CSV table of C-alpha atoms (C1' of nucleotides) in Angstrom, one decimal:
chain,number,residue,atom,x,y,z
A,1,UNK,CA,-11.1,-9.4,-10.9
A,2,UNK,CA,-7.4,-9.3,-12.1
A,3,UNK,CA,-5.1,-11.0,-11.6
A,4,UNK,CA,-6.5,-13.5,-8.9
A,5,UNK,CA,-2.8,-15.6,-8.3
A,6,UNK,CA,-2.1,-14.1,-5.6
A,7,UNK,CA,-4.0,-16.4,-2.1
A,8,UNK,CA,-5.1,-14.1,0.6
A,9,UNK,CA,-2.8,-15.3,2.9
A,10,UNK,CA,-5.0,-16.1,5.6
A,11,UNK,CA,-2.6,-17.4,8.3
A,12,UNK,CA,-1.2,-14.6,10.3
A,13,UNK,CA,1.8,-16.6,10.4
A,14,UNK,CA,5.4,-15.1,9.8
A,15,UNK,CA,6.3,-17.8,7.6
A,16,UNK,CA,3.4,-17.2,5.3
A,17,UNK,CA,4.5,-13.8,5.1
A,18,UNK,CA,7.8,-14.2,3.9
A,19,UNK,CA,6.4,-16.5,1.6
A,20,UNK,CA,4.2,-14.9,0.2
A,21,UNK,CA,6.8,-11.8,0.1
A,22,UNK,CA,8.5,-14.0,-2.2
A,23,UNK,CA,6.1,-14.9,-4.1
A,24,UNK,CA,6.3,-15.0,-7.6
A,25,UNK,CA,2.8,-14.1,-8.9
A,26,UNK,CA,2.8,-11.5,-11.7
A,27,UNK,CA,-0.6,-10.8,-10.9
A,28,UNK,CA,-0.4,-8.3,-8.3
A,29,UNK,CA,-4.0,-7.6,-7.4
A,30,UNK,CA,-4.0,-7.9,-4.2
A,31,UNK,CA,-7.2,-9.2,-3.2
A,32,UNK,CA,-8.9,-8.7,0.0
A,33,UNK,CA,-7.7,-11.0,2.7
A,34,UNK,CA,-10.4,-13.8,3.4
A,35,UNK,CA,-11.5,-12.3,6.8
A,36,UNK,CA,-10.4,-10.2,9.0
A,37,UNK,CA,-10.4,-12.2,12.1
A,38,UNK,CA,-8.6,-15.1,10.9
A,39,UNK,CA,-5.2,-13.4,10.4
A,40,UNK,CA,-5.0,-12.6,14.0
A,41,UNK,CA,-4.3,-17.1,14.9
A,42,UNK,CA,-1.6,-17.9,15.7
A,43,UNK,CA,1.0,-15.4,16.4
A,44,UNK,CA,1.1,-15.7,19.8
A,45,UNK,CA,4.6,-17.1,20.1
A,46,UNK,CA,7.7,-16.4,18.6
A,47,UNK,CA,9.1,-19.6,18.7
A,48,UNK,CA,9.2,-20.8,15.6
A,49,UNK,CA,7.8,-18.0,13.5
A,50,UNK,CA,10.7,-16.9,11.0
A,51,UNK,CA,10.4,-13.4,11.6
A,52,UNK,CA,11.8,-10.4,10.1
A,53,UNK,CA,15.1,-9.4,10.0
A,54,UNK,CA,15.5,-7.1,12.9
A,55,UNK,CA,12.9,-8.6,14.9
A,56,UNK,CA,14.5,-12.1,14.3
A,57,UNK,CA,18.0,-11.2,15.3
A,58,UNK,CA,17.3,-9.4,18.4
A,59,UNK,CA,14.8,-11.9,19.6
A,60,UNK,CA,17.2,-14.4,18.6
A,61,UNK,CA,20.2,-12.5,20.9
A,62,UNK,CA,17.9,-12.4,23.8
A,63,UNK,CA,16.8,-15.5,24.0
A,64,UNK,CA,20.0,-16.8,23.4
A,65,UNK,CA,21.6,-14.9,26.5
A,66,UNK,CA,19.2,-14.9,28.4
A,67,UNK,CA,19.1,-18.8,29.0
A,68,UNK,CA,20.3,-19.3,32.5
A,69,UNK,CA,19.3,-15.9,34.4
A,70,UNK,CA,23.2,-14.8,33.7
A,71,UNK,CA,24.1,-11.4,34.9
A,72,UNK,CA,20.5,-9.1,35.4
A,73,UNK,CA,18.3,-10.4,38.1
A,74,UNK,CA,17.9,-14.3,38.2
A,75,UNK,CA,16.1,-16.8,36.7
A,76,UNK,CA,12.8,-15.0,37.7
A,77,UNK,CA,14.2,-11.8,36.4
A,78,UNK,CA,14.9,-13.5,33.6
A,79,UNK,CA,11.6,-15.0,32.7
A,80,UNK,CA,10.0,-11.7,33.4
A,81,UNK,CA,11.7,-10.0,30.6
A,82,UNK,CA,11.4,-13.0,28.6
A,83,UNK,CA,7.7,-12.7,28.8
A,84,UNK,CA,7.6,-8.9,28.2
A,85,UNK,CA,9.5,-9.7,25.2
A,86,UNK,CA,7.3,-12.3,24.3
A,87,UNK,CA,4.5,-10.3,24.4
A,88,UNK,CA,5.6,-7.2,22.7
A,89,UNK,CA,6.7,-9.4,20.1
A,90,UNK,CA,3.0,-10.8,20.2
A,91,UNK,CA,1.6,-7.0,20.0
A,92,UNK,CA,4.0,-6.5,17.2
A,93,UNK,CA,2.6,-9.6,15.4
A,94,UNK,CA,-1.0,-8.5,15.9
A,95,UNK,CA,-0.3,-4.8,14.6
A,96,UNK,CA,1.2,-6.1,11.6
A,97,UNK,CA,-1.6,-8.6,10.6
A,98,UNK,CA,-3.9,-5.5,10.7
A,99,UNK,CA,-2.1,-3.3,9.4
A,100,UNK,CA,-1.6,-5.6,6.3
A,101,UNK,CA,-5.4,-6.0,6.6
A,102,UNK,CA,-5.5,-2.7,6.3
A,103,UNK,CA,-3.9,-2.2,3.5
A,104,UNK,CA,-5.4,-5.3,1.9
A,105,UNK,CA,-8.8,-3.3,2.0
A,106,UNK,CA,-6.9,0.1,0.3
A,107,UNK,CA,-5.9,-2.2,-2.3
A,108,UNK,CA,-9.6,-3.3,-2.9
A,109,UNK,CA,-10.9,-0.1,-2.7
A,110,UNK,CA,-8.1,1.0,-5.0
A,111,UNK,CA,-9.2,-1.8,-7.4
A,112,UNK,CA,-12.9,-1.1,-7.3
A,113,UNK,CA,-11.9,2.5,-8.6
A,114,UNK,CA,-9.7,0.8,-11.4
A,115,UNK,CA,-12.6,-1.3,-12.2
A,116,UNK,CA,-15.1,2.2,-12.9
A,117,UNK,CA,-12.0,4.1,-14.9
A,118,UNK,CA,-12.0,3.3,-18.6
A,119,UNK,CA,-8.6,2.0,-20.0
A,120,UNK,CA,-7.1,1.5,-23.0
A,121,UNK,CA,-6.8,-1.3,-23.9
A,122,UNK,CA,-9.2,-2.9,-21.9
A,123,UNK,CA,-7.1,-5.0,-19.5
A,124,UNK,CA,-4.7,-2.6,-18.8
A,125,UNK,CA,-4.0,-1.9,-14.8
A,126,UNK,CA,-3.0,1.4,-13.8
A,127,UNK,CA,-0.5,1.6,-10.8
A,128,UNK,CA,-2.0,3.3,-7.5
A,129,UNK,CA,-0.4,6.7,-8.1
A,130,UNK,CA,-2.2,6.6,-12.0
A,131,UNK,CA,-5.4,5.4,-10.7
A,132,UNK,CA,-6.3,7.7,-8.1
A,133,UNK,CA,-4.8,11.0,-11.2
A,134,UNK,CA,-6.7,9.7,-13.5
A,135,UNK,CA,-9.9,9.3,-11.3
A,136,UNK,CA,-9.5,12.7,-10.1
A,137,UNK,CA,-8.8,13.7,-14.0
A,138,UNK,CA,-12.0,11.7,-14.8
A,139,UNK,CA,-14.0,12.9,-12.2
A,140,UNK,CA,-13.6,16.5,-13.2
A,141,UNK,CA,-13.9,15.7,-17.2
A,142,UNK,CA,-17.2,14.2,-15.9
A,143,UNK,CA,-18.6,17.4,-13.7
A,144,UNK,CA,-17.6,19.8,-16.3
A,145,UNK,CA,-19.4,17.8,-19.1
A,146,UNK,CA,-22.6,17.8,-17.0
A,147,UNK,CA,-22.0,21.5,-16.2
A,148,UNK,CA,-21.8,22.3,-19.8
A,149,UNK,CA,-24.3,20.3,-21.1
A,150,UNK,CA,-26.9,21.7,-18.2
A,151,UNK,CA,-25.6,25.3,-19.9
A,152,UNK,CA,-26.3,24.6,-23.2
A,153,UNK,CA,-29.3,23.5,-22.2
A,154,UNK,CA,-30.3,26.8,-20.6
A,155,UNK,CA,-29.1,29.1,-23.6
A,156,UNK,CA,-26.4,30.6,-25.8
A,157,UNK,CA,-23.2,29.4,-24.3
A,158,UNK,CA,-22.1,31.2,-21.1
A,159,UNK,CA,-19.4,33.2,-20.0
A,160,UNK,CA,-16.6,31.1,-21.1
A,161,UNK,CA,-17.5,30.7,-24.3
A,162,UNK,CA,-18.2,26.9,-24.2
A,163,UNK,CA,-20.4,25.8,-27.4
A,164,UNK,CA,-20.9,22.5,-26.3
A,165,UNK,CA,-19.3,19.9,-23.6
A,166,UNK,CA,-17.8,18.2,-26.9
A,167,UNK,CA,-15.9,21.1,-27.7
A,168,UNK,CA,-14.3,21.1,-23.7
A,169,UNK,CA,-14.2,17.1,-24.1
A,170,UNK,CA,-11.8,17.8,-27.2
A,171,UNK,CA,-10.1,21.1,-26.8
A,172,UNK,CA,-6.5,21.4,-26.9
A,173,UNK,CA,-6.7,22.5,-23.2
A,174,UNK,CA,-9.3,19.7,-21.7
A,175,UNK,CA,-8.8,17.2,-19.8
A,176,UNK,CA,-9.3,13.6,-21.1
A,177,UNK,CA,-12.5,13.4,-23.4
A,178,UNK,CA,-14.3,9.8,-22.0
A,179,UNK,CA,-14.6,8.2,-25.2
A,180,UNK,CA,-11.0,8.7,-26.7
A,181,UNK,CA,-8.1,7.1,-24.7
A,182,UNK,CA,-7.4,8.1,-21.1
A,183,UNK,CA,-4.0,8.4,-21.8
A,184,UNK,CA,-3.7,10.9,-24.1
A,185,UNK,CA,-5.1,13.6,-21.9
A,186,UNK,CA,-3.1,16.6,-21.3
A,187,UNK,CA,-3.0,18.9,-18.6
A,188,UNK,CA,-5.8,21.9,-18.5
A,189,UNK,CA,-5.0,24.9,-16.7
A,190,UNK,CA,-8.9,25.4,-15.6
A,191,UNK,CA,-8.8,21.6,-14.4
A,192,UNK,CA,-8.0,19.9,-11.2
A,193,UNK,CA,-5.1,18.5,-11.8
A,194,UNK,CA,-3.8,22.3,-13.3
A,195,UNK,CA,-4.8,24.0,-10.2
A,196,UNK,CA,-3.6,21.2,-7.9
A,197,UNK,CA,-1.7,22.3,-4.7
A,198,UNK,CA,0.9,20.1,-5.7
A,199,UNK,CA,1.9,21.0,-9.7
A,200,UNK,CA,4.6,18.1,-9.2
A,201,UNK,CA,2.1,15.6,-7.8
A,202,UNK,CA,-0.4,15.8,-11.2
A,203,UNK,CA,2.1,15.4,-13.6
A,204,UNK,CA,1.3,16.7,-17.0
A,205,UNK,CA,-0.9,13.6,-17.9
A,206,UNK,CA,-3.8,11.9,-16.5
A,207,UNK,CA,-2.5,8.3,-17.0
A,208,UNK,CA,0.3,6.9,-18.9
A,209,UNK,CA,0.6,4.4,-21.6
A,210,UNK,CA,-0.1,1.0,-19.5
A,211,UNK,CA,2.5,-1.4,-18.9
A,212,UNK,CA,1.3,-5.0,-19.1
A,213,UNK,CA,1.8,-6.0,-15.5
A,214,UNK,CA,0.2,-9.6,-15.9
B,1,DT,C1',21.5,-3.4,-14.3
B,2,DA,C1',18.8,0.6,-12.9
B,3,DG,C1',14.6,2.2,-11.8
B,4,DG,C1',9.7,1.7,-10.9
B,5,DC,C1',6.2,-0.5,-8.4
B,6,DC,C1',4.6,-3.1,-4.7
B,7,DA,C1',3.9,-5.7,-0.2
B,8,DT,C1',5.3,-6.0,4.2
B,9,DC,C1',7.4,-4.7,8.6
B,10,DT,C1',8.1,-1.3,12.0
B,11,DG,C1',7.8,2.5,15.3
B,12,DG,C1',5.5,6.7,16.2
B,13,DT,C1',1.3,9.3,17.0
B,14,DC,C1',-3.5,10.0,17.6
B,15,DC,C1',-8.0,8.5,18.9
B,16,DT,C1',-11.6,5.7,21.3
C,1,DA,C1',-4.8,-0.4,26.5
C,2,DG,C1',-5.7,-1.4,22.0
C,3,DG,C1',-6.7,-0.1,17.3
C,4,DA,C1',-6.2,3.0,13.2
C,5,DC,C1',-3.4,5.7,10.6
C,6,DC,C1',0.9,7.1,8.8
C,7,DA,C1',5.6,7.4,6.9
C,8,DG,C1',10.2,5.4,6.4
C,9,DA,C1',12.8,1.2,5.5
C,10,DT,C1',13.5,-3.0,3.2
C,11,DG,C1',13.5,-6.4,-0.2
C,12,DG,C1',11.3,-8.8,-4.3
C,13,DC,C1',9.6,-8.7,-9.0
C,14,DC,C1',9.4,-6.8,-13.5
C,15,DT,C1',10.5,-4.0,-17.5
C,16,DA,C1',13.4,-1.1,-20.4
DNA sequence: TAGGCCATCTGGTCCT
DNA sequence: AGGACCAGATGGCCTA
């Protein structure tokens, strides 16, 4: 893998979190949490778990004014909403465990992709955005190679004029030949990326000079 | 220091 | 009801 600083994170606890928030890893790969099921521990209450921001200072005021059944409906009353607010605080917890799960698995699929795409140099990472263009870029390079080869196979070269795949691989208007750098692909108005629904999404490149991320 | 990238949190919506 | 998915917000880290 890459860069393999960063710990899963197992713990589903809010401390952790911030943590590892903080962290200080260069190496961003993300890596795939341990397991799914042991995020979902210990979140149950709020007590001592940090919490974010909002979270913490609403919690925090409730709690804190809560204390002695003042004002609303009595102690009862008061516990009541104290353990609504416990457990939508508990729901919250749980969402956000899989929803960072979630996104921990994205990020491994994400890196599986970066792991098929040829870079230059070698251990260069694209960011997400340049992965999935360049895949898409690569992907078509790939299909229309195959198509033209498979034409030149059958005869004189078709309709479009096409000698060889080389000759798309390397013409001014191709996308990014395979064996020359990735980066130094241009835009082609008969590719995917020209005939995108989004012109502003593509770019005019299929990936960037890397940036040393590690 | 500004801007880019990223991880995480959060609330909303949809689906099972 | 609970989980998956999504998009906006937030804040940290890194590079130019």
């Amino acid at each position: 893998m890459r860069g393999a600083a960063e710990s899963p994170a197992p713990a589903g606890d809010d401390e952790l979190l911030l943590l590892r928030r903080r962290r200080a890893s260069p190496a961003r790969s993300p890596s795939l949490p341990s397991s799914a099921g042991e995020e979902e521990e210990e979140e149950e209450d709020d007590e001592e778990a940090p919490a974010p921001p909002g979270e913490a200072a609403l919690s925090l005021s409730l709690r804190r004014g809560r204390g002695r059944g003042r004002g609303g409906g009595g102690p009862r009353a008061a516990r009541t909403a104290e353990a609504a607010q416990r457990l939508r605080r508990s729901r919250r917890l749980k969402a956000n465990n899989r929803e960072r799960n979630r996104m921990h698995h994205l990020n491994a699929a994400l890196d599986a992709l970066r792991d098929v795409l040829p870079t230059f140099p070698e251990d260069a990472r694209l960011t997400k955005i340049e992965t999935l263009r360049f895949a898409h870029n690569y992907i078509w390079a790939l299909t229309e190679t195959l198509r033209l080869a498979g034409a030149a196979r059958l005869g004189p070269p078709g309709p479009d004029g096409s000698p060889s795949p080389a000759s798309s691989w390397s013409g001014g208007a191709a996308s990014p030949a395979p064996s020359a750098s990735p980066y130094a692909c241009t835009l082609s108005p008969g590719s995917p990326a020209g005939s995108a629904s989004e012109p502003e999404a593509w770019g005019g490149r299929c990936a960037p000079p890397p940036r040393r991320r590690l």
